[in-house]
Each structure stands twice: as structure tokens, then as C-alpha cells.
Tab-separated table of C-alpha atoms in Angstrom:
chain	number	residue	atom	x	y	z
A	105	MET	CA	-157.444	12.882	-109.453
A	106	PRO	CA	-160.352	11.767	-107.234
A	107	SER	CA	-159.704	9.141	-104.611
A	108	LEU	CA	-161.244	5.672	-104.714
A	109	LYS	CA	-163.578	6.681	-101.895
A	110	ASP	CA	-164.789	9.730	-103.852
A	111	LEU	CA	-165.419	7.583	-106.930
A	112	LYS	CA	-167.382	5.045	-104.875
A	113	ILE	CA	-169.519	7.808	-103.378
A	114	ARG	CA	-170.185	9.268	-106.811
A	115	ILE	CA	-171.156	5.878	-108.256
A	116	ASN	CA	-173.616	5.298	-105.411
A	117	SER	CA	-175.026	8.809	-105.919
A	118	VAL	CA	-175.639	8.225	-109.619
A	119	LYS	CA	-177.243	4.858	-108.845
A	120	SER	CA	-179.658	6.580	-106.441
A	121	THR	CA	-180.490	9.167	-109.103
A	122	GLN	CA	-181.096	6.370	-111.609
A	123	LYS	CA	-183.588	4.718	-109.252
A	124	ILE	CA	-185.475	8.021	-108.899
A	125	THR	CA	-185.622	8.732	-112.643
A	126	SER	CA	-186.699	5.147	-113.352
A	127	ALA	CA	-189.524	5.438	-110.816
A	128	MET	CA	-190.601	8.805	-112.257
A	129	LYS	CA	-190.631	7.286	-115.743
A	130	MET	CA	-192.986	4.497	-114.635
A	131	VAL	CA	-195.296	6.948	-112.828
A	132	ALA	CA	-195.416	9.245	-115.883
A	133	ALA	CA	-196.155	6.250	-118.138
A	134	ALA	CA	-199.100	5.266	-115.941
A	135	LYS	CA	-200.453	8.825	-115.905
A	136	LEU	CA	-199.861	9.223	-119.634
A	137	ARG	CA	-202.243	6.426	-120.570
A	138	ARG	CA	-205.143	7.991	-118.672
A	139	ALA	CA	-204.312	11.525	-119.827
A	140	GLN	CA	-204.039	10.414	-123.456
A	141	GLU	CA	-207.416	8.688	-123.296
A	142	ASN	CA	-209.023	11.824	-121.836
A	143	ALA	CA	-207.436	14.098	-124.453
A	144	GLU	CA	-208.462	11.871	-127.368
A	145	ALA	CA	-212.003	11.537	-125.982
A	146	ALA	CA	-212.386	15.337	-125.769
A	147	ARG	CA	-211.208	16.071	-129.314
A	148	PRO	CA	-214.310	14.960	-131.282
A	149	TYR	CA	-216.707	16.997	-129.115
A	150	ALA	CA	-214.553	20.131	-129.241
A	151	GLU	CA	-213.967	19.845	-132.987
A	152	ARG	CA	-217.649	19.239	-133.786
A	153	MET	CA	-218.666	22.200	-131.642
A	154	GLU	CA	-216.194	24.366	-133.538
A	155	ARG	CA	-217.604	23.196	-136.886
A	156	MET	CA	-221.183	23.764	-135.791
A	157	LEU	CA	-220.402	27.218	-134.467
A	158	GLY	CA	-218.445	27.938	-137.642
A	159	SER	CA	-221.514	27.116	-139.715
A	160	LEU	CA	-223.720	29.306	-137.518
A	161	ALA	CA	-221.183	32.110	-137.406
A	162	GLY	CA	-220.777	31.999	-141.185
A	163	SER	CA	-224.457	32.739	-141.645
A	164	MET	CA	-224.218	35.584	-139.111
A	165	ALA	CA	-221.087	37.181	-140.570
A	166	GLY	CA	-221.622	40.820	-141.404
A	167	ARG	CA	-225.030	41.074	-139.709
A	168	GLU	CA	-225.831	43.658	-137.103
A	169	GLY	CA	-226.525	42.481	-133.582
A	170	ALA	CA	-224.066	39.569	-133.687
A	171	PRO	CA	-222.919	38.415	-130.211
A	172	PRO	CA	-219.752	40.165	-128.948
A	173	LEU	CA	-217.939	36.837	-128.557
A	174	LEU	CA	-218.420	36.345	-132.309
A	175	ALA	CA	-218.111	39.838	-133.767
A	176	GLY	CA	-215.687	41.202	-131.177
A	177	ASN	CA	-215.716	44.829	-130.118
A	178	GLY	CA	-214.486	46.229	-133.430
A	179	ARG	CA	-210.931	46.794	-132.203
A	180	ASP	CA	-207.686	44.858	-132.535
A	181	GLN	CA	-205.365	46.709	-130.194
A	182	VAL	CA	-205.261	44.789	-126.893
A	183	HIS	CA	-204.281	41.113	-127.106
A	184	LEU	CA	-204.454	38.612	-124.255
A	185	ILE	CA	-202.142	35.584	-124.485
A	186	VAL	CA	-203.084	32.673	-122.215
A	187	VAL	CA	-199.886	30.671	-121.714
A	188	MET	CA	-200.625	27.129	-120.527
A	189	THR	CA	-197.709	25.274	-118.929
A	190	SER	CA	-197.249	22.814	-116.074
A	191	ASP	CA	-196.717	23.368	-112.366
A	192	LYS	CA	-193.781	20.923	-112.219
A	193	GLY	CA	-190.530	20.529	-114.071
A	194	LEU	CA	-188.466	17.489	-115.108
A	195	CYS	CA	-190.430	17.173	-118.350
A	196	GLY	CA	-187.790	18.025	-120.945
A	197	GLY	CA	-188.559	20.963	-123.220
A	198	PHE	CA	-192.311	20.863	-122.630
A	199	ASN	CA	-192.547	24.191	-120.806
A	200	SER	CA	-189.729	26.006	-122.589
A	201	SER	CA	-191.193	25.288	-126.037
A	202	ILE	CA	-194.504	26.894	-125.052
A	203	VAL	CA	-192.803	29.896	-123.471
A	204	ARG	CA	-190.554	30.419	-126.521
A	205	ALA	CA	-193.580	30.365	-128.832
A	206	ALA	CA	-195.420	32.811	-126.565
A	207	ARG	CA	-192.427	35.148	-126.514
A	208	ARG	CA	-192.242	35.112	-130.327
A	209	LYS	CA	-195.940	35.923	-130.590
A	210	ILE	CA	-195.658	38.700	-128.014
A	211	ARG	CA	-192.664	40.190	-129.818
A	212	GLU	CA	-194.518	40.150	-133.153
A	213	LEU	CA	-197.578	41.838	-131.642
A	214	ARG	CA	-195.537	44.521	-129.902
A	215	GLU	CA	-193.621	45.237	-133.112
A	216	GLN	CA	-197.019	45.868	-134.724
A	217	GLY	CA	-197.812	48.398	-131.999
A	218	LYS	CA	-200.268	46.176	-130.138
A	219	GLU	CA	-200.733	46.098	-126.387
A	220	VAL	CA	-200.169	42.632	-124.928
A	221	LYS	CA	-201.399	41.100	-121.704
A	222	ILE	CA	-200.454	37.673	-120.342
A	223	PHE	CA	-202.483	35.233	-118.283
A	224	ALA	CA	-200.303	32.353	-117.056
A	225	VAL	CA	-201.811	28.948	-116.360
A	226	GLY	CA	-199.148	26.893	-114.594
A	227	ARG	CA	-196.298	27.829	-112.293
A	228	LYS	CA	-193.435	27.162	-114.715
A	229	GLY	CA	-194.706	29.475	-117.433
A	230	ARG	CA	-195.313	32.276	-114.967
A	231	ASP	CA	-191.831	31.909	-113.454
A	232	GLN	CA	-190.131	32.015	-116.858
A	233	LEU	CA	-192.151	34.899	-118.258
A	234	ARG	CA	-191.969	37.174	-115.251
A	235	ARG	CA	-188.189	37.439	-115.608
A	236	ASP	CA	-188.484	39.771	-118.581
A	237	LEU	CA	-192.237	40.191	-119.161
A	238	GLY	CA	-193.476	40.397	-115.585
A	239	GLY	CA	-195.166	43.721	-116.201
A	240	LEU	CA	-197.477	42.160	-118.800
A	241	ILE	CA	-198.800	39.383	-116.515
A	242	ILE	CA	-202.287	40.322	-115.326
A	243	GLY	CA	-203.129	37.028	-113.627
A	244	HIS	CA	-202.098	33.448	-113.092
A	245	LEU	CA	-203.632	30.135	-112.121
A	246	GLU	CA	-201.891	27.155	-110.547
A	247	ASP	CA	-202.750	23.567	-109.638
A	248	VAL	CA	-205.642	23.357	-112.106
A	249	GLY	CA	-205.226	19.588	-112.227
A	250	LYS	CA	-205.474	19.015	-108.475
A	251	PRO	CA	-206.927	16.774	-107.288
A	252	ARG	CA	-208.185	16.044	-110.813
A	253	LEU	CA	-208.673	18.110	-113.937
A	254	SER	CA	-212.393	18.757	-114.428
A	255	PHE	CA	-214.572	20.678	-116.844
A	256	ALA	CA	-215.806	22.861	-113.970
A	257	VAL	CA	-212.301	24.323	-113.574
A	258	ALA	CA	-212.063	24.978	-117.318
A	259	ALA	CA	-215.533	26.577	-117.369
A	260	LYS	CA	-214.585	28.963	-114.536
A	261	LEU	CA	-211.391	29.881	-116.344
A	262	GLY	CA	-213.402	30.429	-119.539
A	263	GLU	CA	-215.799	32.760	-117.696
A	264	ARG	CA	-212.854	34.649	-116.266
A	265	LEU	CA	-211.327	35.071	-119.709
A	266	ALA	CA	-214.624	36.129	-121.301
A	267	ALA	CA	-214.975	38.885	-118.714
A	268	GLY	CA	-211.490	40.285	-119.332
A	269	GLU	CA	-210.684	43.669	-120.817
A	270	PHE	CA	-209.061	42.953	-124.178
A	271	ASP	CA	-209.882	42.840	-127.875
A	272	VAL	CA	-208.461	39.443	-128.902
A	273	CYS	CA	-207.623	36.384	-126.814
A	274	HIS	CA	-205.334	33.512	-127.820
A	275	ILE	CA	-204.338	30.389	-125.893
A	276	VAL	CA	-201.045	28.606	-126.439
A	277	TYR	CA	-200.516	25.004	-125.366
A	278	ASN	CA	-198.914	21.738	-126.471
A	279	LYS	CA	-201.122	19.423	-128.507
A	280	PHE	CA	-200.381	15.771	-127.820
A	281	LYS	CA	-199.248	13.705	-130.793
A	282	SER	CA	-197.116	11.020	-129.168
A	283	ALA	CA	-194.966	10.533	-126.095
A	284	MET	CA	-192.021	11.976	-128.015
A	285	THR	CA	-193.843	14.643	-130.032
A	286	GLN	CA	-195.906	17.581	-128.826
A	287	ILE	CA	-197.035	20.374	-131.127
A	288	VAL	CA	-197.123	23.956	-129.862
A	289	THR	CA	-200.562	25.254	-130.817
A	290	PHE	CA	-202.058	28.756	-130.894
A	291	GLN	CA	-205.832	29.015	-130.877
A	292	GLN	CA	-207.947	32.161	-130.995
A	293	LEU	CA	-210.699	32.016	-128.407
A	294	ILE	CA	-212.205	35.495	-128.484
A	295	PRO	CA	-213.683	36.551	-130.800
A	296	PHE	CA	-214.608	33.185	-132.287
A	297	ALA	CA	-212.437	32.491	-135.328
A	298	LEU	CA	-214.454	31.665	-138.439
A	299	PRO	CA	-213.351	28.751	-140.613
A	300	ALA	CA	-211.193	29.445	-143.637
A	301	GLY	CA	-213.279	31.447	-146.086
A	302	GLY	CA	-215.550	32.812	-143.342
A	303	THR	CA	-218.666	30.898	-144.374
A	304	ALA	CA	-219.960	27.368	-144.341
A	305	SER	CA	-218.846	25.298	-147.298
A	306	ALA	CA	-221.251	24.382	-150.045
A	307	SER	CA	-221.110	20.742	-149.024
A	308	ASP	CA	-222.454	21.513	-145.557
A	309	VAL	CA	-226.067	20.667	-144.855
A	310	VAL	CA	-228.307	23.721	-144.435
A	311	TYR	CA	-230.379	23.708	-141.263
A	312	ASP	CA	-233.278	25.765	-139.945
A	313	TYR	CA	-232.643	26.716	-136.323
A	314	GLU	CA	-235.136	27.190	-133.521
A	315	PRO	CA	-234.590	29.531	-131.768
A	316	ASP	CA	-232.756	31.740	-134.249
A	317	GLU	CA	-229.004	31.814	-134.792
A	318	THR	CA	-228.404	34.802	-132.521
A	319	GLU	CA	-229.934	33.158	-129.457
A	320	ILE	CA	-228.108	29.886	-130.113
A	321	LEU	CA	-224.775	31.663	-130.516
A	322	GLU	CA	-225.291	33.703	-127.344
A	323	SER	CA	-225.757	30.435	-125.471
A	324	LEU	CA	-223.118	28.296	-127.175
A	325	LEU	CA	-220.251	30.763	-127.588
A	326	PRO	CA	-219.536	31.055	-123.820
A	327	ARG	CA	-219.839	27.281	-123.496
A	328	ASN	CA	-217.460	26.826	-126.414
A	329	ILE	CA	-214.798	28.845	-124.613
A	330	GLY	CA	-214.989	26.447	-121.664
A	331	VAL	CA	-214.891	23.438	-123.997
A	332	GLN	CA	-211.838	24.706	-125.887
A	333	VAL	CA	-210.034	25.588	-122.655
A	334	TYR	CA	-210.825	22.131	-121.292
A	335	ARG	CA	-209.477	20.487	-124.444
A	336	ALA	CA	-206.302	22.571	-124.237
A	337	LEU	CA	-205.786	21.595	-120.595
A	338	LEU	CA	-206.282	17.905	-121.405
A	339	GLU	CA	-203.895	18.108	-124.359
A	340	ASN	CA	-201.357	19.847	-122.144
A	341	GLU	CA	-201.682	17.229	-119.415
A	342	ALA	CA	-201.094	14.365	-121.860
A	343	SER	CA	-198.194	16.232	-123.472
A	344	GLU	CA	-196.625	16.919	-120.080
A	345	GLN	CA	-196.731	13.266	-119.024
A	346	GLY	CA	-195.402	12.142	-122.407
A	347	ALA	CA	-192.550	14.646	-122.245
A	348	ARG	CA	-191.758	13.650	-118.644
A	349	MET	CA	-191.738	9.939	-119.480
A	350	THR	CA	-189.391	10.563	-122.404
A	351	ALA	CA	-187.121	12.835	-120.357
A	352	MET	CA	-186.910	10.385	-117.443
A	353	ASP	CA	-186.214	7.480	-119.816
A	354	SER	CA	-183.355	9.467	-121.326
A	355	ALA	CA	-182.076	10.420	-117.859
A	356	THR	CA	-182.193	6.783	-116.715
A	357	ARG	CA	-180.194	5.635	-119.729
A	358	ASN	CA	-177.679	8.457	-119.288
A	359	ALA	CA	-177.262	7.532	-115.629
A	360	GLY	CA	-176.588	3.919	-116.628
A	361	GLU	CA	-173.913	5.023	-119.086
A	362	MET	CA	-172.324	7.261	-116.445
A	363	ILE	CA	-172.319	4.399	-113.931
A	364	ASN	CA	-170.533	2.166	-116.454
A	365	LYS	CA	-167.903	4.823	-117.184
A	366	LEU	CA	-167.337	5.573	-113.501
A	367	THR	CA	-167.098	1.859	-112.683
A	368	ILE	CA	-164.476	1.325	-115.374
A	369	PHE	CA	-162.527	4.366	-114.145
A	370	TYR	CA	-162.830	3.131	-110.551
A	371	ASN	CA	-161.541	-0.338	-111.460
A	372	ARG	CA	-158.612	1.101	-113.409
A	373	SER	CA	-157.740	3.473	-110.581
A	374	ARG	CA	-157.986	0.641	-108.061
A	375	GLN	CA	-155.785	-1.569	-110.200
A	376	ALA	CA	-153.234	1.226	-110.583
A	377	TYR	CA	-153.258	1.779	-106.820
A	378	ILE	CA	-152.701	-1.957	-106.162
A	379	THR	CA	-149.909	-2.096	-108.735
A	380	LYS	CA	-148.239	0.910	-107.138
A	381	GLU	CA	-148.429	-0.731	-103.712
A	382	LEU	CA	-146.896	-3.949	-105.052
A	383	ILE	CA	-144.067	-2.044	-106.721
A	384	GLU	CA	-143.307	-0.232	-103.460
A	385	ILE	CA	-143.308	-3.514	-101.530
A	386	ILE	CA	-141.029	-5.250	-104.062
A	387	SER	CA	-138.693	-2.247	-104.217
A	388	GLY	CA	-138.443	-2.193	-100.439
A	389	ALA	CA	-137.727	-5.933	-100.291
A	390	GLU	CA	-134.973	-5.621	-102.902
A	391	ALA	CA	-133.397	-2.742	-101.009
A	392	LEU	CA	-133.064	-4.950	-97.960
């Protein structure tokens, strides 16, 4: 049974932890608001670019001379998985959910006889994956959000991915829905994934393009990679802060409950100790 001194030390330790988790919760809440605004502002542009490129790509489907980023290289053997996680922990299951989804995808591809390569964005994903899949990691990138996440960083990463040696490239990240909910999302970057059906819908407006579709696609497809990477990074940043705020709120409440339980146990132990002392004193007095 722990002594009263040990219980007091433990109570003070939990109180210190509670102060830290409460402070981290408030910091994450402040960062979440800005990150959420940035992620929501980037969605319309990225989605409209995808729709526009889908319309262009639908008209180019099956033609000769289509850009490589659209038509691919004709093979489907080497797959690159870009795993986007955070550089820091203490954010609940944010990182582990992404890594689990990536592992499932990698296992499925390898069972199909495909060759898989991994590019890790974020320290936590790299550290988890290199335990059993270290031989597949061909590169990693850390601190992409320092001092501030910018499109220039995403564009450089997009250029690096476009120049890689693979047949198909997917990114996996957490799409922000709310502070308590993040959705693990896979998105094919290279070659560009056509909309369902492969062509523009009949309700879409038909446009004449100047210059022609090939030149426009050659210019926009590389830019689209940077835009989609930037959106994924923004979604991940908002999801990370939301997950951290939720995790720290839960940790703060758990610490409060532990403090209450330890305080009750301390008071009972102290009362038992006092009662024991009184009994010994009374017994000694009666013996005299």
C-alpha cells in the first residue's frame, strides 16, 4: 500500500500533467480554427480544377499523343504510395489510422504481384512504417509546415513526385470533417484519374479551347498535382489539430477523474492512519 507521501506526490504529478494537457488543448483549438479555414478555402479551387481537367481529359481519352500525366506510361506494375502524417504525436489515432490504411493498401497491391514504393511525408508515418516496411521507403519529407505551410512547398513536392520512377501514384491523408471526425482518403495523383464513366457528362457545357486540349493539359496537369498535394496537406493539418484538441480534452478529463479518485483514496488512507494512531494511544493509556 503506498504511503501518504507517495499518494501526495502522485496527485501533484497528475495535476501537473492536467495543466499541460489543458494548455495543449487550448493551443490546438487556436490552431484548428486557422487550419480549418485554410482547408475549407482550398477545397473549391481543387475540386473545380479536378472537374475541369476531368472534362478535358474525357475528350482526350483514347487519343494518341495524350500527356503522360494523363495517359500514364501504359504499365501498372510499380505503385508509389505517398503517406502523409504529422511530425508530432499526442494527436490520438490521427497518425495510426493513416498508417493502417496505407499498410492495407500495400498488402493488397503486393498480393496482386505489384511492386510498391513508399514516400513518407511526416516523421511519425516514416517511423511507424520503417519498422516492417523500411525497405520500401524511397524518400521522406519532414517539417513541411514550418514555419508555415505554403503552396511553394506543395509545388516542389509535386514536381518531385512527377519526376519519380513509378507507374501509378496515390496519396493517403486524413480529410477534415470535424474536430472529432477525420476521414482517411486515398487519391490517385498520377496518372490523372478520370471521373466515373471516363467522359464528361451530358449536362456539362461544351467549350472550344484555345490553345488545344493537349497544350492545356500539359500545362495544367503538373499544376494540378501541386494543387492536390497542397489540399491534402491542408486537410491533414486541420485534421491533426482537431485530433490533438480532442485527445488533449479527453486526457484533461481523465486526469481530473484520476485526481478525484486519488484524493478520495488519500483522504481514506489518512483517516485510517489517524484512527490507527488514536487506537494505539488509547490502548497504551488503558494499559497504564
